[in-house]
CSV table of C-alpha atoms in Angstrom, one decimal:
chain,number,residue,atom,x,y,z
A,1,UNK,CA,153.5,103.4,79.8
A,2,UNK,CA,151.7,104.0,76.4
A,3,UNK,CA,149.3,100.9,74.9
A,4,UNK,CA,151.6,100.4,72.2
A,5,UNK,CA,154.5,99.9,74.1
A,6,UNK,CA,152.6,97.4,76.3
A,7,UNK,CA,151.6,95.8,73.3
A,8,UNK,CA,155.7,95.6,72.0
A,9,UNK,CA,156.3,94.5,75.6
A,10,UNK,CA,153.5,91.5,74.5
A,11,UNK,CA,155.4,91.1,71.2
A,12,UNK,CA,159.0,90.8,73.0
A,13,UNK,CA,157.5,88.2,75.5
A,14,UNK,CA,155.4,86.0,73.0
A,15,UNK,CA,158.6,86.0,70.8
A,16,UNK,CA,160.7,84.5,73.6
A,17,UNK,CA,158.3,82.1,74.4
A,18,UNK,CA,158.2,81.0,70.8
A,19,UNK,CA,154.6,82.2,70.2
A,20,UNK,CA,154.4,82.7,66.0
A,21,UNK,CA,153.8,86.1,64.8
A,22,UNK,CA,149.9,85.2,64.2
A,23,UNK,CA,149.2,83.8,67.1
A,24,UNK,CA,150.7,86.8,69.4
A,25,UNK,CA,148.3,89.5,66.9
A,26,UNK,CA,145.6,87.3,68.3
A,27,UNK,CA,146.4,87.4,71.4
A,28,UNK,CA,147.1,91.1,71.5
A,29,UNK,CA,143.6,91.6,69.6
A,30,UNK,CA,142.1,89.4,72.7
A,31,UNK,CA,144.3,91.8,74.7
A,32,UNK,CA,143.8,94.8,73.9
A,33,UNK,CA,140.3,94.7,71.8
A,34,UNK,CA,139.5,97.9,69.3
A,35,UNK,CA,143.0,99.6,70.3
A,36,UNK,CA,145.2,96.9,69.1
A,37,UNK,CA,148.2,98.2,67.0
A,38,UNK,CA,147.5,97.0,62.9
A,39,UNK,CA,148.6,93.1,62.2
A,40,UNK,CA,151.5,94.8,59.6
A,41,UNK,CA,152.8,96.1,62.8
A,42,UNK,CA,152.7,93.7,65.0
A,43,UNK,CA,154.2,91.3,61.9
A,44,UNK,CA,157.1,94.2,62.1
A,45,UNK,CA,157.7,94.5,65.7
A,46,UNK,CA,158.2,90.2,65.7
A,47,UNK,CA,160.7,90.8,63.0
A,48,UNK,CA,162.6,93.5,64.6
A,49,UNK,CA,162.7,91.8,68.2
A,50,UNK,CA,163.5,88.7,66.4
A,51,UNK,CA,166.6,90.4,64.5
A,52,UNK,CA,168.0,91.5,67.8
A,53,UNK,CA,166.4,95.0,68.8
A,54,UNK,CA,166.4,95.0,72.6
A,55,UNK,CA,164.1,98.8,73.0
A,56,UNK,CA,160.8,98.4,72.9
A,57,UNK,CA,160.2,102.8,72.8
A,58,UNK,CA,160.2,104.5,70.4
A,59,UNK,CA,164.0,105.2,68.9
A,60,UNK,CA,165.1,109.0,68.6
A,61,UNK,CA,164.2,111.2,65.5
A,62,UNK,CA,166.1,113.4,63.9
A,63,UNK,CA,164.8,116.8,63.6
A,64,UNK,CA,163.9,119.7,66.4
A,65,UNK,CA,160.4,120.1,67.9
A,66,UNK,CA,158.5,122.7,67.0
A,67,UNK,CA,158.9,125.7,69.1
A,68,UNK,CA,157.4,128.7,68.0
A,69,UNK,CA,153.3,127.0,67.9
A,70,UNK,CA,153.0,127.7,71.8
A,71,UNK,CA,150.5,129.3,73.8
A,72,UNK,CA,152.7,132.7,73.5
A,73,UNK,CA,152.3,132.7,70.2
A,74,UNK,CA,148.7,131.6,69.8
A,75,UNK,CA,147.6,134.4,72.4
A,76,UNK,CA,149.6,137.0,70.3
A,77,UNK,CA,148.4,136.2,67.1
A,78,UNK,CA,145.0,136.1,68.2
A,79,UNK,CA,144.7,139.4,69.5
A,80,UNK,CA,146.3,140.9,66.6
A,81,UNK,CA,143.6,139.5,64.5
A,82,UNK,CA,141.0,140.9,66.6
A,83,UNK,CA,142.3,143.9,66.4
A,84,UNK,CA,143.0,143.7,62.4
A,85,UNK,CA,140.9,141.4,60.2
A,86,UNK,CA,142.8,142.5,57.3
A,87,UNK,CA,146.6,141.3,58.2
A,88,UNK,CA,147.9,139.4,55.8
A,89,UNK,CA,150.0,136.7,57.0
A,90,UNK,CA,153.5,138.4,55.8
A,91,UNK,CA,152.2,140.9,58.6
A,92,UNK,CA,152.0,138.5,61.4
A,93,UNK,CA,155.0,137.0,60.2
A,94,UNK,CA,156.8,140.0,60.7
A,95,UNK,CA,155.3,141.4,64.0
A,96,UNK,CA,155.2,137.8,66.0
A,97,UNK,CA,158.7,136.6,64.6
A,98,UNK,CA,157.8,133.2,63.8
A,99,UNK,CA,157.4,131.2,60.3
A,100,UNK,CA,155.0,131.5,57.5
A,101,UNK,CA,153.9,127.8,58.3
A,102,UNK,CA,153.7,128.3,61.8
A,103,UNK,CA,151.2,131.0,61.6
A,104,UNK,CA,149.2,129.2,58.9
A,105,UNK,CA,149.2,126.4,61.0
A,106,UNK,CA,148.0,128.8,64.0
A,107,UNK,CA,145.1,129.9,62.1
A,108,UNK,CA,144.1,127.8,60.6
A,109,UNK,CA,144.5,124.8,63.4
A,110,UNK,CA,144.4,126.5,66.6
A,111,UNK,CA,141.6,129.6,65.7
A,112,UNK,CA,139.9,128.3,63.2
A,113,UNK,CA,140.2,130.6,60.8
A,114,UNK,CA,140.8,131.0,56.8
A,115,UNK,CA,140.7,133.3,54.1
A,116,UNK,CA,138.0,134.9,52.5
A,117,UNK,CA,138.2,137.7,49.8
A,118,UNK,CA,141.7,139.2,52.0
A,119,UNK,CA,140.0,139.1,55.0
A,120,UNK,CA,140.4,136.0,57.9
A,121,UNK,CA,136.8,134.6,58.8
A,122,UNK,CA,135.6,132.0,61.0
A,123,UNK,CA,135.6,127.9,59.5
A,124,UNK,CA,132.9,127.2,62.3
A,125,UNK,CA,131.5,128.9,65.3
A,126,UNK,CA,134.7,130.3,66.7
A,127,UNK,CA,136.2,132.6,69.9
A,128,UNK,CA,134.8,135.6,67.5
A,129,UNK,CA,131.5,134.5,68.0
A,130,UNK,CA,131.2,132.7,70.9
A,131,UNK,CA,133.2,135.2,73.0
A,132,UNK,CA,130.4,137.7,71.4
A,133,UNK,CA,127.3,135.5,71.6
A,134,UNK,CA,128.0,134.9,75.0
A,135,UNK,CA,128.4,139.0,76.0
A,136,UNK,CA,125.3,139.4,73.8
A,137,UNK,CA,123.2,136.8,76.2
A,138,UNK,CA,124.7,138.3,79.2
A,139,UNK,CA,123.7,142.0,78.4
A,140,UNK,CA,120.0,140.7,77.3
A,141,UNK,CA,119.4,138.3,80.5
A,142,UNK,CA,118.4,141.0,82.6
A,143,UNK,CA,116.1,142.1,80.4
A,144,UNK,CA,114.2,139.8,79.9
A,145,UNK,CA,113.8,137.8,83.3
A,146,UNK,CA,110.5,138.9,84.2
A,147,UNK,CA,109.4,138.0,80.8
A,148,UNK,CA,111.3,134.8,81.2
A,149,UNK,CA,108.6,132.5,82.7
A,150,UNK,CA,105.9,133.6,80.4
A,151,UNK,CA,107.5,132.2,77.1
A,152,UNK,CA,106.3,129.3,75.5
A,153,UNK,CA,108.3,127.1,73.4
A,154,UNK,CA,107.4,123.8,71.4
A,155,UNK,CA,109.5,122.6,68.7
A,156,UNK,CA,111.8,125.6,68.0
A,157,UNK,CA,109.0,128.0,67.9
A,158,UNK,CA,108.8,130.5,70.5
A,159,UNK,CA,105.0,131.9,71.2
């Protein structure tokens, strides 16, 4: 069971025992400490169990969930950027089969990337450079492993 619908479970249960609205946000705040649902909605919750509502969950929303931002799609759009810098977004619209948003939101929230002068480029340090950092480490560890024990650092400096 989530915290807020514990703390609505509180709400119901203070309400039937007559508890006012302030006293029960205290309570929960006592409760529940920093993850205590805002006073405006505890104040709400008091009214709606007052007027009657029975659920404490959440009531069903209309609209579908988002489908086509899935791990499919991430993976897909990812290596085609690896392979192509240069795609516009129209392009991966067209080749994945999913929305305009959805691969905005792809890039931008799942890779990390945005656009630069028509070309996608890392925000931050992203799998572009870490998956090539890391490669780059790898290849020179060997090398220098007998040299390994005689460097001397101090403060970001190496001797």
């Amino acid at each position: 069971m989530s915290n807020f619908v514990e703390q609505r479970s509180a709400i119901k249960f203070c309400l039937r025992n007559d508890i006012s609205a302030a006293e029960t946000y205290r309570m929960l705040q006592k409760a529940f400490g920093e993850e205590t649902m805002s006073q405006k909605n505890v104040y709400k919750w008091y009214k709606d169990f007052k007027e009657g509502r029975e659920r404490v969950d959440d009531l069903e929303r209309s609209g579908r969930p988002s489908t086509s931002i899935d791990d499919r799609h991430i993976n897909k759009i990812k290596e085609l950027v690896l392979a192509n810098l240069r795609l516009t977004i129209r392009d991966l619209v067209d080749m994945v089969g999913v929305s305009f948003g959805s691969v905005q939101a792809i890039l931008k929230d799942h890779l990390g990337l945005r656009r630069l002068k028509s070309r996608l480029v890392p925000k931050f340090l992203n799998f572009f450079e870490k998956e090539r950092r890391v490669k780059t480490c790898e290849a020179m560890l060997p090398d220098y492993q007998d040299v390994y024990k005689q460097i001397i650092t101090g403060d970001e400096t190496w001797v």
